[in-house]
């Protein structure tokens, strides 16, 4: 019942204590998380000359495994061999967990192979041991062995395999494990469903996650918060808020994570009124001192352009993390106040003596680029080297952009060259754009060709950058698009997406319609681009055409950015 103090008092009052009484205490301490107390009790029992039974051994092994004390585990293992308990399946399984949690996978494997009783529990422990030690392929190989042995997986097997899938990020493997869960009727376990939700959320697979969530007979707080987190991460903020109200109307309570997601959704939507209301709920529910929640509130107010409230929450926070500082700095930057943002960065470095991480450095560099302050960029570059953050691709990419905006494309190129294997498509886009905005269109074109020769696939941002470079340098003929059938896979889609984005930005409806038509010929309908075209129709007063596009998305069940609710028909 968890009343350890009452058990202690009764234990102390007993004039005579046999091995059963001592064993109950050893096991009880371990069960209630008092692992050191369990070890002390076991030691006292041994000191008075009592011999432990299998129940005692299992109790002490539970404590040792949670303490991650390998030497103590090996000592107990020696005692097990001495007493002849090594063939006991319960003892052997508990010993497996000790070596697994202590990271000694070699001895763990030996014990497993020597176990005479090969029920499902030892298999689960061994599979979990591989997962715990990041040997994910071995975990699946062992699972296959268990299948050949005629064993059927249970919820513990499924949870271990799903955890492996999360780490391996293999969609194909995830779908196979999901199929296994359905095949063996494990979908009735809420914990298994929640793990699948988390798995698909990690893969950003909203349709698959939603299908699981929608068919769950029983949902707990984790179920709701996992889906809500995914919706917010994908910026389906309207759907996230609707999901919250449905959860609340269904009689479910909510925690700080749910409120954090709701506040983030308010920030994405720019809904200041709702944001303030949720902030009030945070206080009334006693979460006013929750630092991650406060950081989210700071960001929400900044995104809703209420910088005074954002600053007030920041200043009133008794504790501040690097995330807190990053939130307020980003908020200042978002509201067009780069000088104040940089001042806040300097303040955190001098006054608070907090070590800046990659995220806050990227924010500071963005502020510098907005100010076109070359000297400050060079200082931050030096700080990056001194802090050992040169391997962060996000920082290097930001340095390329900042140097370019400051007009020193040679330094931007130095950073790009030094990145070598750390380059991603953002790196290429940054340097191509850098040369473009500084009037070096030929070099930008050369880099574009090099990207394609290396097997890289340009995205829409790449094409926007190269077309802009041609425009800046007067390279009209080089800016003409070649025949779409000559593009590599995926490139045609990126080009027409870039043109469509540009048309929306410039209000060129005629070219936008042409680009949308070409875009649709290359791939299946893309909801995000249809939204762009719909917005363009609306901006020029063609509301019927805009509505027709929206309705076509509903008909074809396309998921898009906030606007069309995936919850329609389910709530």
mmCIF file of N, CA and C in Angstrom, residues 232 235 263-272 296-307 310 327 330-332 334-335:
data_model
loop_
_atom_site.group_PDB
_atom_site.id
_atom_site.type_symbol
_atom_site.label_atom_id
_atom_site.label_comp_id
_atom_site.label_asym_id
_atom_site.label_seq_id
_atom_site.Cartn_x
_atom_site.Cartn_y
_atom_site.Cartn_z
ATOM 1 N N UNK A 232 0.479 20.990 -33.141
ATOM 2 C CA UNK A 232 1.145 22.280 -32.915
ATOM 3 C C UNK A 232 2.477 22.329 -33.640
ATOM 4 N N UNK A 235 2.073 23.076 -37.003
ATOM 5 C CA UNK A 235 1.383 24.366 -37.104
ATOM 6 C C UNK A 235 -0.065 24.244 -37.576
ATOM 7 N N UNK A 263 -1.137 27.151 -25.552
ATOM 8 C CA UNK A 263 -0.516 28.478 -25.621
ATOM 9 C C UNK A 263 0.279 28.628 -26.919
ATOM 10 N N UNK A 264 1.007 27.572 -27.300
ATOM 11 C CA UNK A 264 1.758 27.608 -28.559
ATOM 12 C C UNK A 264 0.819 27.802 -29.739
ATOM 13 N N UNK A 265 -0.329 27.133 -29.694
ATOM 14 C CA UNK A 265 -1.318 27.260 -30.768
ATOM 15 C C UNK A 265 -1.831 28.697 -30.850
ATOM 16 N N UNK A 266 -2.056 29.314 -29.705
ATOM 17 C CA UNK A 266 -2.499 30.715 -29.677
ATOM 18 C C UNK A 266 -1.455 31.626 -30.319
ATOM 19 N N UNK A 267 -0.178 31.323 -30.058
ATOM 20 C CA UNK A 267 0.896 32.109 -30.639
ATOM 21 C C UNK A 267 0.951 31.972 -32.150
ATOM 22 N N UNK A 268 0.774 30.752 -32.637
ATOM 23 C CA UNK A 268 0.791 30.508 -34.086
ATOM 24 C C UNK A 268 -0.367 31.231 -34.761
ATOM 25 N N UNK A 269 -1.544 31.187 -34.116
ATOM 26 C CA UNK A 269 -2.728 31.826 -34.679
ATOM 27 C C UNK A 269 -2.735 33.338 -34.480
ATOM 28 N N UNK A 270 -1.872 33.818 -33.579
ATOM 29 C CA UNK A 270 -1.880 35.242 -33.253
ATOM 30 C C UNK A 270 -3.118 35.629 -32.468
ATOM 31 N N UNK A 271 -3.688 34.662 -31.738
ATOM 32 C CA UNK A 271 -4.928 34.889 -30.986
ATOM 33 C C UNK A 271 -4.583 35.350 -29.578
ATOM 34 N N UNK A 272 -4.401 36.651 -29.433
ATOM 35 C CA UNK A 272 -3.976 37.214 -28.151
ATOM 36 C C UNK A 272 -5.039 37.041 -27.077
ATOM 37 N N UNK A 296 7.022 29.311 -22.891
ATOM 38 C CA UNK A 296 6.056 29.246 -23.983
ATOM 39 C C UNK A 296 5.151 30.472 -23.989
ATOM 40 N N UNK A 297 4.790 30.945 -22.802
ATOM 41 C CA UNK A 297 3.945 32.146 -22.686
ATOM 42 C C UNK A 297 4.690 33.376 -23.204
ATOM 43 N N UNK A 298 5.989 33.469 -22.891
ATOM 44 C CA UNK A 298 6.818 34.578 -23.399
ATOM 45 C C UNK A 298 6.802 34.596 -24.922
ATOM 46 N N UNK A 299 6.988 33.415 -25.513
ATOM 47 C CA UNK A 299 6.984 33.301 -26.980
ATOM 48 C C UNK A 299 5.616 33.640 -27.556
ATOM 49 N N UNK A 300 4.554 33.167 -26.896
ATOM 50 C CA UNK A 300 3.192 33.412 -27.386
ATOM 51 C C UNK A 300 2.889 34.904 -27.449
ATOM 52 N N UNK A 301 3.190 35.620 -26.376
ATOM 53 C CA UNK A 301 2.911 37.063 -26.368
ATOM 54 C C UNK A 301 3.720 37.784 -27.448
ATOM 55 N N UNK A 302 4.963 37.345 -27.641
ATOM 56 C CA UNK A 302 5.797 37.973 -28.672
ATOM 57 C C UNK A 302 5.225 37.731 -30.064
ATOM 58 N N UNK A 303 4.759 36.506 -30.320
ATOM 59 C CA UNK A 303 4.188 36.186 -31.631
ATOM 60 C C UNK A 303 2.879 36.922 -31.855
ATOM 61 N N UNK A 304 2.183 37.232 -30.773
ATOM 62 C CA UNK A 304 0.933 37.994 -30.872
ATOM 63 C C UNK A 304 1.198 39.503 -30.853
ATOM 64 N N UNK A 305 2.488 39.869 -30.919
ATOM 65 C CA UNK A 305 2.931 41.263 -30.981
ATOM 66 C C UNK A 305 2.563 42.062 -29.737
ATOM 67 N N UNK A 306 2.439 41.371 -28.606
ATOM 68 C CA UNK A 306 2.247 42.042 -27.317
ATOM 69 C C UNK A 306 3.568 41.930 -26.558
ATOM 70 N N UNK A 307 4.528 42.736 -26.989
ATOM 71 C CA UNK A 307 5.882 42.633 -26.449
ATOM 72 C C UNK A 307 5.948 43.068 -24.985
ATOM 73 N N UNK A 310 5.034 40.061 -22.968
ATOM 74 C CA UNK A 310 6.122 39.095 -23.101
ATOM 75 C C UNK A 310 7.278 39.471 -22.187
ATOM 76 N N UNK A 327 13.795 32.857 -25.892
ATOM 77 C CA UNK A 327 12.403 33.231 -26.184
ATOM 78 C C UNK A 327 12.244 34.743 -26.262
ATOM 79 N N UNK A 330 14.262 36.148 -29.309
ATOM 80 C CA UNK A 330 13.521 35.862 -30.552
ATOM 81 C C UNK A 330 12.288 36.739 -30.664
ATOM 82 N N UNK A 331 11.638 36.992 -29.513
ATOM 83 C CA UNK A 331 10.452 37.845 -29.502
ATOM 84 C C UNK A 331 10.767 39.263 -29.932
ATOM 85 N N UNK A 332 11.859 39.804 -29.433
ATOM 86 C CA UNK A 332 12.282 41.150 -29.828
ATOM 87 C C UNK A 332 12.595 41.197 -31.323
ATOM 88 N N UNK A 334 11.404 39.158 -33.623
ATOM 89 C CA UNK A 334 10.147 38.964 -34.353
ATOM 90 C C UNK A 334 9.374 40.273 -34.488
ATOM 91 N N UNK A 335 9.526 41.136 -33.501
ATOM 92 C CA UNK A 335 8.805 42.402 -33.502
ATOM 93 C C UNK A 335 9.629 43.563 -34.062
#
